[in-house]
Coordinates of C-alpha atoms and ligand atoms in Angstrom, one line a residue:
X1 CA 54.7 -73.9 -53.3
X2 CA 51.1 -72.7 -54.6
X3 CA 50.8 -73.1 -58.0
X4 CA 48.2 -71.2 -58.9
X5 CA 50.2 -67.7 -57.2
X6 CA 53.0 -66.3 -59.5
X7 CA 56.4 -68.0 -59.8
X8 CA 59.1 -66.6 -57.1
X9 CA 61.7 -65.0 -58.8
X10 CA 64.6 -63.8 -56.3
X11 CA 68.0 -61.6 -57.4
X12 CA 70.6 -64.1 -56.9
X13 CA 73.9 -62.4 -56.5
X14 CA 75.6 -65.4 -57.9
X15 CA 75.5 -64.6 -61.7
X16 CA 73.4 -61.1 -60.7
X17 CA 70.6 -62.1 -62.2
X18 CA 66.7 -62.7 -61.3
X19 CA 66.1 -66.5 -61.2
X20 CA 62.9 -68.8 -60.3
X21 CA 63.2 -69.7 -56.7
X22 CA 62.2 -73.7 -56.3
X23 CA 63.3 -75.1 -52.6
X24 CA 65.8 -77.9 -52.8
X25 CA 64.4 -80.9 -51.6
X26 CA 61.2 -81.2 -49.4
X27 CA 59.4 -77.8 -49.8
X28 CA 61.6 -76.9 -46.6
X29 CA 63.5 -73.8 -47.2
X30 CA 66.7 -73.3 -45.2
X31 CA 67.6 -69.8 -45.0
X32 CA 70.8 -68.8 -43.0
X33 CA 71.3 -65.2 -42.2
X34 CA 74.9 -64.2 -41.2
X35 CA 74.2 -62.5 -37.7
X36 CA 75.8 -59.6 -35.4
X37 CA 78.9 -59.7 -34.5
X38 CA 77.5 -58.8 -30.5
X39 CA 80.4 -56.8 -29.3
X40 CA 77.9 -53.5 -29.6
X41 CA 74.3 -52.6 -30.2
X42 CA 73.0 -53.2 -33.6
X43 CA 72.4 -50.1 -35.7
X44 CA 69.6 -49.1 -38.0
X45 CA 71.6 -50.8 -40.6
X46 CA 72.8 -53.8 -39.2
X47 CA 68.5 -54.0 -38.6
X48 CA 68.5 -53.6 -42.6
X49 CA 69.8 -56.8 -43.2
X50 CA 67.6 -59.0 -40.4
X51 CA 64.2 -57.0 -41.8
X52 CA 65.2 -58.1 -45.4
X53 CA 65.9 -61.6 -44.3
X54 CA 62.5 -61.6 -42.3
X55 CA 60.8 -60.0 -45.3
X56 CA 62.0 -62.9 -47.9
X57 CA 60.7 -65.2 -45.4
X58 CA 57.5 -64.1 -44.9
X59 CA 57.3 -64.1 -49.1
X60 CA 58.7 -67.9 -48.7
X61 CA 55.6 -68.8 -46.2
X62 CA 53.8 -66.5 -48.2
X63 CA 54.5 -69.2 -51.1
X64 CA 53.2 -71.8 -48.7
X65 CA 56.4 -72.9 -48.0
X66 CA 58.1 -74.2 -44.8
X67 CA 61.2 -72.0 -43.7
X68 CA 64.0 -73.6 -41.1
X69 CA 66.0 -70.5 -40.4
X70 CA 69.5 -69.6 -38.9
X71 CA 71.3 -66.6 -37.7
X72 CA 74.6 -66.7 -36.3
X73 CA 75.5 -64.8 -33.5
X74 CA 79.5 -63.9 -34.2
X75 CA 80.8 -64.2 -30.5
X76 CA 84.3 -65.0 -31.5
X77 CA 86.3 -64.6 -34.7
X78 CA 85.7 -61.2 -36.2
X79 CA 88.9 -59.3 -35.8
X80 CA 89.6 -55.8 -35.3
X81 CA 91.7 -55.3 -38.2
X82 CA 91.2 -55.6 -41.8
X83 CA 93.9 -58.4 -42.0
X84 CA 92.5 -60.5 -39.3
X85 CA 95.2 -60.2 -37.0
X86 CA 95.1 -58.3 -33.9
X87 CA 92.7 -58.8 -31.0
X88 CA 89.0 -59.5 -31.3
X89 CA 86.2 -56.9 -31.5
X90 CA 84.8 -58.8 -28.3
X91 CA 87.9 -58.8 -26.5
X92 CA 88.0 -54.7 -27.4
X93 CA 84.5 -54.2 -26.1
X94 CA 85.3 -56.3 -22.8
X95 CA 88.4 -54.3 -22.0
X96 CA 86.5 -50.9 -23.0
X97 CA 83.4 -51.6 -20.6
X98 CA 85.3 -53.9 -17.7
X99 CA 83.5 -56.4 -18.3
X100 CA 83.9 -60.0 -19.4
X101 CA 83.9 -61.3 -23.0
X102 CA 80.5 -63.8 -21.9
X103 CA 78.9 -60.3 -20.5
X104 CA 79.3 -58.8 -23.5
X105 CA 78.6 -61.1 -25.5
X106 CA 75.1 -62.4 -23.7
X107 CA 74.4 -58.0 -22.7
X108 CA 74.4 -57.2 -26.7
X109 CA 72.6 -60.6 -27.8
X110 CA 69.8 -60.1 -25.5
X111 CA 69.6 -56.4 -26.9
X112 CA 69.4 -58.0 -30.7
X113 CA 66.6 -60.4 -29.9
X114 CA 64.8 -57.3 -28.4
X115 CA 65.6 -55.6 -31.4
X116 CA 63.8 -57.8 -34.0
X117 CA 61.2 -58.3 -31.4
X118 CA 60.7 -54.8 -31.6
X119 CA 60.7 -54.5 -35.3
X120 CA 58.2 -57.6 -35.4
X121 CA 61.2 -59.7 -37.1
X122 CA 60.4 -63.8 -36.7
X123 CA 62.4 -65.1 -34.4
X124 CA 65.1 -67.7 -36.1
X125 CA 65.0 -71.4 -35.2
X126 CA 68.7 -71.6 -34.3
X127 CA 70.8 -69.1 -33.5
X128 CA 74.1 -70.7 -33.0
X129 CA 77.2 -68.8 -31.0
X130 CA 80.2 -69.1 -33.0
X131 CA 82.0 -70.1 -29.1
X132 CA 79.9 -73.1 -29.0
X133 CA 81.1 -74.5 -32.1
X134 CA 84.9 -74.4 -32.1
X135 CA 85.7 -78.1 -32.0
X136 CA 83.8 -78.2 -35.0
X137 CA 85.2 -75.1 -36.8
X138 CA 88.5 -77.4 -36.0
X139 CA 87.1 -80.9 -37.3
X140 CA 86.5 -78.7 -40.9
X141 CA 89.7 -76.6 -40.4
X142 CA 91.7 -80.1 -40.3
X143 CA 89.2 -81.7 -43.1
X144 CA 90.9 -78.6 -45.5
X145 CA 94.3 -79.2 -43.8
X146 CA 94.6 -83.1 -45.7
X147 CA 92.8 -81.8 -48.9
X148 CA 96.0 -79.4 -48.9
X149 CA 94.0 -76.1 -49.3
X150 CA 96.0 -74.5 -46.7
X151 CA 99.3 -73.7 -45.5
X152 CA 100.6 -72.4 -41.8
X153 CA 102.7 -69.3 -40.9
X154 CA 103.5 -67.8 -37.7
X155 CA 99.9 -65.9 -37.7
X156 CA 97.9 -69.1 -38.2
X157 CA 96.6 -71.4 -40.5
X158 CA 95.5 -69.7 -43.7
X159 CA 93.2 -71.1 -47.0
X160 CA 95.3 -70.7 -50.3
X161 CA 92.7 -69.4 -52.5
X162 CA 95.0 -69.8 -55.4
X163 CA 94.2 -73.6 -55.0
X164 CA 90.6 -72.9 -56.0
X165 CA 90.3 -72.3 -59.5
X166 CA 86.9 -71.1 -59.0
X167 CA 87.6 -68.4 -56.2
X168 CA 85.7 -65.3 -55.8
X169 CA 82.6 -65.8 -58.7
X170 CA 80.4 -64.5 -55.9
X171 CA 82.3 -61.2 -55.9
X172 CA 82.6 -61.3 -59.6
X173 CA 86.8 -60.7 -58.2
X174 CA 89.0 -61.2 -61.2
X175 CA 91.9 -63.4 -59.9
X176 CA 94.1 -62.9 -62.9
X177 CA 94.1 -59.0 -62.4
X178 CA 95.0 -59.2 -58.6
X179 CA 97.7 -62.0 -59.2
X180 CA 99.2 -59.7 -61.2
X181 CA 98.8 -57.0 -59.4
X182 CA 101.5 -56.0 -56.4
X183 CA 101.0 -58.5 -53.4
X184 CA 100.0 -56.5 -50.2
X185 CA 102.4 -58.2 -47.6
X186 CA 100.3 -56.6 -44.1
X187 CA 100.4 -60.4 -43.2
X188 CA 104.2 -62.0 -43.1
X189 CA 104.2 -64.6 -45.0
X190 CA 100.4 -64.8 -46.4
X191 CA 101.0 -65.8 -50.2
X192 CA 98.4 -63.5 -51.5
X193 CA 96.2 -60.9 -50.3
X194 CA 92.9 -63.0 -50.7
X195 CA 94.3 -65.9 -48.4
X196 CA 92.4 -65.9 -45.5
X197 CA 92.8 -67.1 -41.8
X198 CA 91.1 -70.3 -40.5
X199 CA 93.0 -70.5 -37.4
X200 CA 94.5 -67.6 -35.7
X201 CA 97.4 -68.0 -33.4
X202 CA 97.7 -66.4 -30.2
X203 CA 101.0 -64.2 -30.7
X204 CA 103.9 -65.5 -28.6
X205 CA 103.8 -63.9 -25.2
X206 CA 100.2 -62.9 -25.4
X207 CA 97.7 -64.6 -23.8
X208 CA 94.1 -63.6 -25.1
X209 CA 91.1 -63.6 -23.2
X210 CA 89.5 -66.0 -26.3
X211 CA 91.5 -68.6 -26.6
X212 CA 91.4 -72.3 -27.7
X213 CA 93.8 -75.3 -28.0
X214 CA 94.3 -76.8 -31.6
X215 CA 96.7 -78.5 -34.1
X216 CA 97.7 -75.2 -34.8
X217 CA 99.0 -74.1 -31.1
X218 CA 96.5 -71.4 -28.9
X219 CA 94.5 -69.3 -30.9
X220 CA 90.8 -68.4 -31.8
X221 CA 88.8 -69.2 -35.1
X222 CA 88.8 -67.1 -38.3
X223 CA 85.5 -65.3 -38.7
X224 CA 84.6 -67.5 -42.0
X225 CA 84.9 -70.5 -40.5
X226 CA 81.7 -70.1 -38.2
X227 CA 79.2 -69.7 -40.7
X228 CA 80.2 -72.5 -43.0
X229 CA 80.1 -74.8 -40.0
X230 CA 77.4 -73.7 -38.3
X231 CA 75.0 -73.4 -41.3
X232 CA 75.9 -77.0 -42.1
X233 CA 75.6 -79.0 -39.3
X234 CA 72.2 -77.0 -38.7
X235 CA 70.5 -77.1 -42.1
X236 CA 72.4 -79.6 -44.1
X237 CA 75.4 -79.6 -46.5
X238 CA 73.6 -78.3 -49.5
X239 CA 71.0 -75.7 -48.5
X240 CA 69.1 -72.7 -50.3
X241 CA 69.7 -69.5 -49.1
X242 CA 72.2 -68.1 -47.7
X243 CA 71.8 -63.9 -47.1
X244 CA 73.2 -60.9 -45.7
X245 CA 74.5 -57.3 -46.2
X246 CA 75.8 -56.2 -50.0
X247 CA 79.7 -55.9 -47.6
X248 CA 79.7 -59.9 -47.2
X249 CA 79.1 -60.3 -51.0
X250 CA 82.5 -59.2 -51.6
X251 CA 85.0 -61.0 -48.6
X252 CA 82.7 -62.7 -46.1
X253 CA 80.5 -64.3 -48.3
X254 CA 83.5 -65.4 -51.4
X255 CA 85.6 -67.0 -48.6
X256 CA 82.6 -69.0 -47.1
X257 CA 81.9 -70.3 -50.8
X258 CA 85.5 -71.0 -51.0
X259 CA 86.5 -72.8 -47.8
X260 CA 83.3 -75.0 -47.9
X261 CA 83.3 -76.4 -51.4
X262 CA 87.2 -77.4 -50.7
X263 CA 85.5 -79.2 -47.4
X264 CA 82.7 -80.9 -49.4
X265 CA 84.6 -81.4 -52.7
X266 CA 81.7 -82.9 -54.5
X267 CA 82.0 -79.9 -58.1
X268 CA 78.3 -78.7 -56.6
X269 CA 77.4 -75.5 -56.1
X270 CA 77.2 -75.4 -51.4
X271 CA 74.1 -72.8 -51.7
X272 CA 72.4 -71.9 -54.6
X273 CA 70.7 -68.8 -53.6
X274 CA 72.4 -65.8 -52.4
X275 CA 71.0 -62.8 -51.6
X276 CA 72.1 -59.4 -50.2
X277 CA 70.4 -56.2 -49.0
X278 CA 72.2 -52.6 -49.7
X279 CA 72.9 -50.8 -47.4
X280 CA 71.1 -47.5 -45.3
X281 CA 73.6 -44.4 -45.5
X282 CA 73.2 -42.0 -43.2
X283 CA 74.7 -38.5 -44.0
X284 CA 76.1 -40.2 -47.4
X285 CA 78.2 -42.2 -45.2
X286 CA 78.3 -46.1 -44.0
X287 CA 76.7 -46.3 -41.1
X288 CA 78.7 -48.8 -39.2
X289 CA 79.5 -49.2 -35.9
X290 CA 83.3 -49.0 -36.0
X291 CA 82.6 -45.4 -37.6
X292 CA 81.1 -44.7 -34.1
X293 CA 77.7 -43.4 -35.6
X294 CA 75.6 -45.7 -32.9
X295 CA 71.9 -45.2 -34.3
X296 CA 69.9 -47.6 -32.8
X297 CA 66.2 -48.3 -32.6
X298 CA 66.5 -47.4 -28.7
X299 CA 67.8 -43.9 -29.7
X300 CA 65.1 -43.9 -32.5
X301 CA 62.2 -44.9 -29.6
X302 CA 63.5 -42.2 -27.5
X303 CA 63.0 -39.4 -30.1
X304 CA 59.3 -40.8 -30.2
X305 CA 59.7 -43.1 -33.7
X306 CA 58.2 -46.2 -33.3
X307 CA 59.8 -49.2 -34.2
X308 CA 57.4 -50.8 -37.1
X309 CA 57.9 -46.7 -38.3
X310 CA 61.1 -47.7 -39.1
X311 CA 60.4 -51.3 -40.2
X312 CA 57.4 -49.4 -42.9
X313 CA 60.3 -47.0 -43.7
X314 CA 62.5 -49.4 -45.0
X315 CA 60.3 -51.6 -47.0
X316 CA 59.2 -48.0 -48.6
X317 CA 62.1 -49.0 -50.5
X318 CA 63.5 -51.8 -52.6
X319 CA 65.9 -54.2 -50.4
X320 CA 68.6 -53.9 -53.4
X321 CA 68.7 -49.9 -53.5
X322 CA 70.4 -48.3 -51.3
X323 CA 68.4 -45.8 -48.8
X324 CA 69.5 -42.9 -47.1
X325 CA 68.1 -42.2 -43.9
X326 CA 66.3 -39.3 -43.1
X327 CA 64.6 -38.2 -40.1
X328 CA 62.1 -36.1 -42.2
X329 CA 61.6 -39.6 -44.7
X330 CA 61.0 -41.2 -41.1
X331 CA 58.5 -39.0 -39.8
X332 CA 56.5 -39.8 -43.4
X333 CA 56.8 -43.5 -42.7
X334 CA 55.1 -42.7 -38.9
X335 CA 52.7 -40.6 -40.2
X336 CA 51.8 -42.8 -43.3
X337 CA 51.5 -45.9 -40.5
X338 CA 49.5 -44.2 -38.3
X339 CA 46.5 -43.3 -41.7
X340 CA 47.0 -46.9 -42.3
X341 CA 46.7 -48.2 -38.7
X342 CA 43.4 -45.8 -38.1
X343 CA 42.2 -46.5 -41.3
X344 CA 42.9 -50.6 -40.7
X345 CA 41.5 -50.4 -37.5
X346 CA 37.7 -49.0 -38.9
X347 CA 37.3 -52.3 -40.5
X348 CA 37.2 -54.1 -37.3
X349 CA 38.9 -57.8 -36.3
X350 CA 41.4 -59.1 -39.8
X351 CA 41.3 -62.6 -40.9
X352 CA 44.4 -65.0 -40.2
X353 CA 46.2 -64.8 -42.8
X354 CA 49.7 -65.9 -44.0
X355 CA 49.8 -68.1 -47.0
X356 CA 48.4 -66.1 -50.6
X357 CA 45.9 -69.4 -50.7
X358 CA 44.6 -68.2 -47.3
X359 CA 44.3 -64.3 -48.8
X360 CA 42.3 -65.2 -51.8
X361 CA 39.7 -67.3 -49.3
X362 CA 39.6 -64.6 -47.1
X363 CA 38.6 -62.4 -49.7
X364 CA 35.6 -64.3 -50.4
X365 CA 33.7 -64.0 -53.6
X366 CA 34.9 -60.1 -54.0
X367 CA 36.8 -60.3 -56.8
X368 CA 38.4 -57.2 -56.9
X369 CA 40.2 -57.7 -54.1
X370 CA 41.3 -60.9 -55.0
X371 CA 42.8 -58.8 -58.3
X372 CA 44.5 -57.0 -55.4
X373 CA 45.2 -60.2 -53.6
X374 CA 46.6 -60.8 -56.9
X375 CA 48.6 -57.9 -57.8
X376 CA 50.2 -58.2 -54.4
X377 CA 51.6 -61.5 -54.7
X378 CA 53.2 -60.9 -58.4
X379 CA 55.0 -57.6 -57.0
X380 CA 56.6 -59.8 -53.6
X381 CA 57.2 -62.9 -56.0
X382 CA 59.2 -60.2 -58.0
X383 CA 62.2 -60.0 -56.1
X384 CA 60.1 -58.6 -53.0
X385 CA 59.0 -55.3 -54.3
X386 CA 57.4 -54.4 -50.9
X387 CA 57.1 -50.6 -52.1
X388 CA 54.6 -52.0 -54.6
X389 CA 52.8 -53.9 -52.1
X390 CA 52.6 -50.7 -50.1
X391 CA 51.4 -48.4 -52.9
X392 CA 48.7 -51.1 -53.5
X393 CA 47.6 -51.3 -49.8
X394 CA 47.3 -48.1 -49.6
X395 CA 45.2 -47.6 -53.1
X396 CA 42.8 -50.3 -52.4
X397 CA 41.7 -48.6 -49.1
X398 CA 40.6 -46.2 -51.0
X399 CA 39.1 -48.3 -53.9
X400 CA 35.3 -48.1 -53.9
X401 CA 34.9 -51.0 -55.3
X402 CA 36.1 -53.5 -52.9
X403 CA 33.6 -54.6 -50.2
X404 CA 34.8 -54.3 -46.3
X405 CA 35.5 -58.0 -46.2
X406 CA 37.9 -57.6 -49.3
X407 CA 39.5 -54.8 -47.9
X408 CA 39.7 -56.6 -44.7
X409 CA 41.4 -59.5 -46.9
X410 CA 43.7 -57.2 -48.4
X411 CA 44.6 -55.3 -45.1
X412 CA 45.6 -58.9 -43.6
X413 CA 47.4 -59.7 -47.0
X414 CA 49.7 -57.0 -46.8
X415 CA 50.6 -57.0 -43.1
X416 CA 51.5 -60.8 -43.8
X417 CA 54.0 -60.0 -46.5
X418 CA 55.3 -56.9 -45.1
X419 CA 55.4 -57.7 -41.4
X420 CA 53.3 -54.6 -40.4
X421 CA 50.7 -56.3 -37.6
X422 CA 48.0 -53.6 -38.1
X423 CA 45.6 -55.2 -35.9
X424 CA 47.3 -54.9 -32.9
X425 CA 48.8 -51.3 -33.3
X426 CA 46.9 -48.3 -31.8
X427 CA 47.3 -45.0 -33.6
X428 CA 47.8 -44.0 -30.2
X429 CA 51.3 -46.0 -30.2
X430 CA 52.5 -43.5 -33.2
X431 CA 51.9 -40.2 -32.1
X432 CA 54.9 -38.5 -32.4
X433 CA 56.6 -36.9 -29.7
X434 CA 56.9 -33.6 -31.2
X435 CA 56.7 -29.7 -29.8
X436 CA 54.4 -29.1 -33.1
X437 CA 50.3 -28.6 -32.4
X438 CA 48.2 -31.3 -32.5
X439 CA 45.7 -31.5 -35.6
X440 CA 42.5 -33.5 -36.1
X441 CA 43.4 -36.1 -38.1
X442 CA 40.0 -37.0 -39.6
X443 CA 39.5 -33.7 -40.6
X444 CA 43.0 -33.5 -42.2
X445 CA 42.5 -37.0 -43.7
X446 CA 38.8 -35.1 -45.7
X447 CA 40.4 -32.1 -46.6
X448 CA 43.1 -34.5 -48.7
X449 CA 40.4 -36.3 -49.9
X450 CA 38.5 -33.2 -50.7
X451 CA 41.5 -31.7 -52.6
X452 CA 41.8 -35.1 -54.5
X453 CA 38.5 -34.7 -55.6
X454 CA 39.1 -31.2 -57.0
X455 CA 42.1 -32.6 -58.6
X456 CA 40.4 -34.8 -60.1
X457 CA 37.7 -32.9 -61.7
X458 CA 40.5 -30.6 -62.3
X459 CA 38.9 -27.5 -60.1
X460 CA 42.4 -26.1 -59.9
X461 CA 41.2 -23.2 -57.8
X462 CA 39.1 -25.2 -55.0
X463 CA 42.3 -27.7 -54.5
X464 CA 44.8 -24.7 -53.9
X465 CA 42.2 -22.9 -51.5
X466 CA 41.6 -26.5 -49.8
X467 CA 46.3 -27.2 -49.6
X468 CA 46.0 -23.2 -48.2
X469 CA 43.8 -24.4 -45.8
X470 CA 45.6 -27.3 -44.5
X471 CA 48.7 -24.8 -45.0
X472 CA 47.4 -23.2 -41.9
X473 CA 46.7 -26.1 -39.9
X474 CA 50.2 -26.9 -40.1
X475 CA 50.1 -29.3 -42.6
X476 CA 52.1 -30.0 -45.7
X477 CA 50.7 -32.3 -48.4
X478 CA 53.4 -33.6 -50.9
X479 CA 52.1 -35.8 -54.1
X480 CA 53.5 -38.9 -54.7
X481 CA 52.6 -41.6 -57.2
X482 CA 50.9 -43.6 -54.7
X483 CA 48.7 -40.8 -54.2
X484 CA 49.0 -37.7 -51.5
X485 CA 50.7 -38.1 -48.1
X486 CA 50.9 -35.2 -45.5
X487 CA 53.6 -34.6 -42.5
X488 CA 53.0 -32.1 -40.1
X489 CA 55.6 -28.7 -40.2
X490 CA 56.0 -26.0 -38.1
Ligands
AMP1 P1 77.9 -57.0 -38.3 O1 77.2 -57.1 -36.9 O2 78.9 -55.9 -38.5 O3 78.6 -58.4 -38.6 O4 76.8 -56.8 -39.4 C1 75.6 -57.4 -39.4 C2 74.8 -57.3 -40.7 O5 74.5 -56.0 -41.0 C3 75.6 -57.8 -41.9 O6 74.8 -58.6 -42.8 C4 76.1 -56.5 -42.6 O7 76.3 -56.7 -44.0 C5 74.9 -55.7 -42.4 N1 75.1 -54.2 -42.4 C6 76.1 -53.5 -41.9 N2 76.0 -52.2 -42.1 C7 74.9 -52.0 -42.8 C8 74.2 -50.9 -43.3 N3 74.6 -49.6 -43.1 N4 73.0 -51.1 -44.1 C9 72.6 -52.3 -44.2 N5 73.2 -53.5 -43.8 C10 74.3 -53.3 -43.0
ZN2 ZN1 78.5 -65.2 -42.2

């Protein structure tokens, strides 16, 4: 880590509160990111959670820190219903489309990896399928089995969470409230609503299109059991951050702790660091795919949003609020990319740069955008405040002060951090497709610089005759603390 940047300090949702982030052992972070469950295409959501995940990477590298990174692809396990019983999302999707569980499962993972492609995501170093690793999900299953954490009923093999005294801290769930309260029986025979399947048997008579051969008869893996395993064997027993949606923090995420510190029994903590990312709510609603709202990047593409639009939209807001998606906040986030890509693109070729140590040398002896240099790596060290980081990109290109090498320094800075690769993006790529006239944009861009000057000597009169004037061209200016930014209206 650089010691001369500011200390990380991440939101861990274990104890809910901001903590110094110091890698475990050899300045190698491992990071494991539960992944899709690839029975559909991702939404803009789902795409929340992977662009958090790549965003506290790029603020580990940032750190000049090494990053091994996993993500999961859930091609088995995650059950249709609530209770876990019932057939498989995959098997669902196969029978729905007529097409194999393998087709569906390699059609939808292809369309993820072109998803974080698209939204300039790093791609993971693993990305284990949960099929690949039953034998092992097994091997742990029957580990749990002699340490006497689990018990069998006709549905499978299920973890007694009553045999861990420490279950559900994650999730902040108070055990002694929901012992107490009525037992929800929608499982014969599970002792308690929080028990959870490990194994789950093929009903008698059925015969799925998933299926495996255990100690427990035919059946498939729960959906905990993957990531435990899969994150172990890959980055280690103990590792240091583990993420994913706010949902997991709740179920996914408290039976993962659960089953794998009765597997490793040693009284430590199995990850230290967890963090989850809110969720995007469109129409005030969970966007999910179950709920059949399919928003997808594709669909976004189509209606002429580009994908790092979205990408800049999102980080416009903090990864632990939760963000409602609008089209008209969207078309701000184009718009706001396309000033910053034109703008960017006048300073000519950007320096490499991805470590904070690389930043401040690129800057060269202008101090004042080392300051910003600065500035920018206390608000990502501080829990990734990426709409600071925006809000100083965007005031520093218009800070007379700095020279064109230190805004070049702080142009590269911030696309590091926030993933945005100005160089290579053409305001051409972010036109909108959109029946409204087209305006020049240079001219726009001085008549909000013009009114900003008459704001600021405080000529009330020339600044409402100059927003009349771009009134007519069509163009709306709305003032926000990081300064003005205009959207084209009819
Ligand atoms: P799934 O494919 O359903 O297993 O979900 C993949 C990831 O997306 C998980 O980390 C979820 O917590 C996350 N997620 C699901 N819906 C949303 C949403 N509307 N906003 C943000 N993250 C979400
Ligand atoms: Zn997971």
């Amino acid at each position: 880590m650089d010691t001369r940047s500011a200390p990380l300090r991440l939101f861990n949702s274990l104890g809910r509160r901001v903590e110094d982030f110091t890698p475990a052992a050899d300045g190698i972070v491992k990071l494991y990111t539960c992944g899709p469950t690839v029975y559909s295409y991702a939404h803009i959501g789902n795409l929340r959670a992977y662009t958090f995940a790549d965003t506290l990477r790029r603020a580990l590298l940032w750190k000049g820190l090494q990053v091994e990174h996993v993500i999961n692809i859930t091609d088995v396990g995650h059950a249709v219903a609530e209770a876990e019983l019932g057939e498989d999302k995959l098997e669902v999707a196969a029978a729905r489309e007529r097409r194999s569980v393998e087709e569906i499962a390699a059609m939808y993972t292809e369309a993820f990896f072109a998803d974080l492609d698209r939204l300039n995501i790093l791609p993971a170093h693993h990305y284990p399928r949960a099929t690949q690793y039953v034998d092992e999900m097994i091997e742990f299953a029957q580990r749990l089995v002699e340490r006497g954490y689990t018990y069998e009923i006709e549905s499978g093999l299920y973890f007694d969470t009553s045999k861990d005294p420490t279950y559900g801290e994650l999730g902040l769930i108070d055990r002694n409230a929901q012992l107490e309260g009525a037992r929800v029986e929608e499982v014969p025979g599970r002792r308690s609503k929080t028990d959870f399947a490990l194994w789950r048997a093929e009903p008698p008579g059925q015969l799925r299109a998933m299926r495996w051969n255990s100690p427990w008869g035919w059946g498939a893996p729960g959906w905990h059991l993957e990531c435990s395993v899969m994150s172990m064997l890959l980055l280690g027993e103990h590792f240091d951050i583990h993420t994913g949606g706010i949902d997991h923090r709740q179920l996914h995420h408290v039976n993962e702790i659960a089953q794998s510190e009765a597997y490793l029994g040693d009284g430590q903590p199995w990850v230290k660091f967890w963090l989850h990312n809110e969720f995007l709510q469109l129409d005030s609603a969970k966007i999910s795919k179950s709920a059949g709202h399919v928003l997808t990047v594709s669909v976004l593409a189509e209606q002429g949003y580009h994908p790092l639009a979205y990408r800049l939209y999102l980080l416009g807001g903090h990864y632990r609020a939760q963000l409602e998606f609008t089209t008209s906040g969207l078309d701000s986030a184009q718009n706001t990319l396309r000033r910053l890509v034109r703008r960017t693109a006048a300073l000519g070729e950007l320096p490499s740069v991805t470590t904070v140590a690389e930043a401040r040398a690129a800057a060269g002896d202008d101090e004042a955008a080392v300051r910003v240099i600065e500035q920018i790596d206390e608000a990502i060290s501080s829990d990734l405040n990426t709409p600071r980081v925006l809000a100083l990109l965007q005031e520093s290109l218009r800070d007379q002060a700095l020279t064109e090498q230190g805004q070049r320094a702080v142009v590269a800075a911030s696309a590091a951090v926030l993933g945005l690769p100005f160089g290579t993006l053409t305001p051409a790529d972010l036109e909108p497709k959109s029946e409204l006239p087209a305006v020049d944009e240079a001219a726009v861009e001085q008549l909000v610089a013009d009114r900003e000057a008459a704001r600021a000597a405080r000529d009330w009169a020339r600044a409402d005759a100059i927003r009349a004037e771009l009134t007519e061209l069509g163009v709306q200016v709305t003032d926000t603390p990081e300064g003005p930014t205009w959207t084209r209206v009819s």
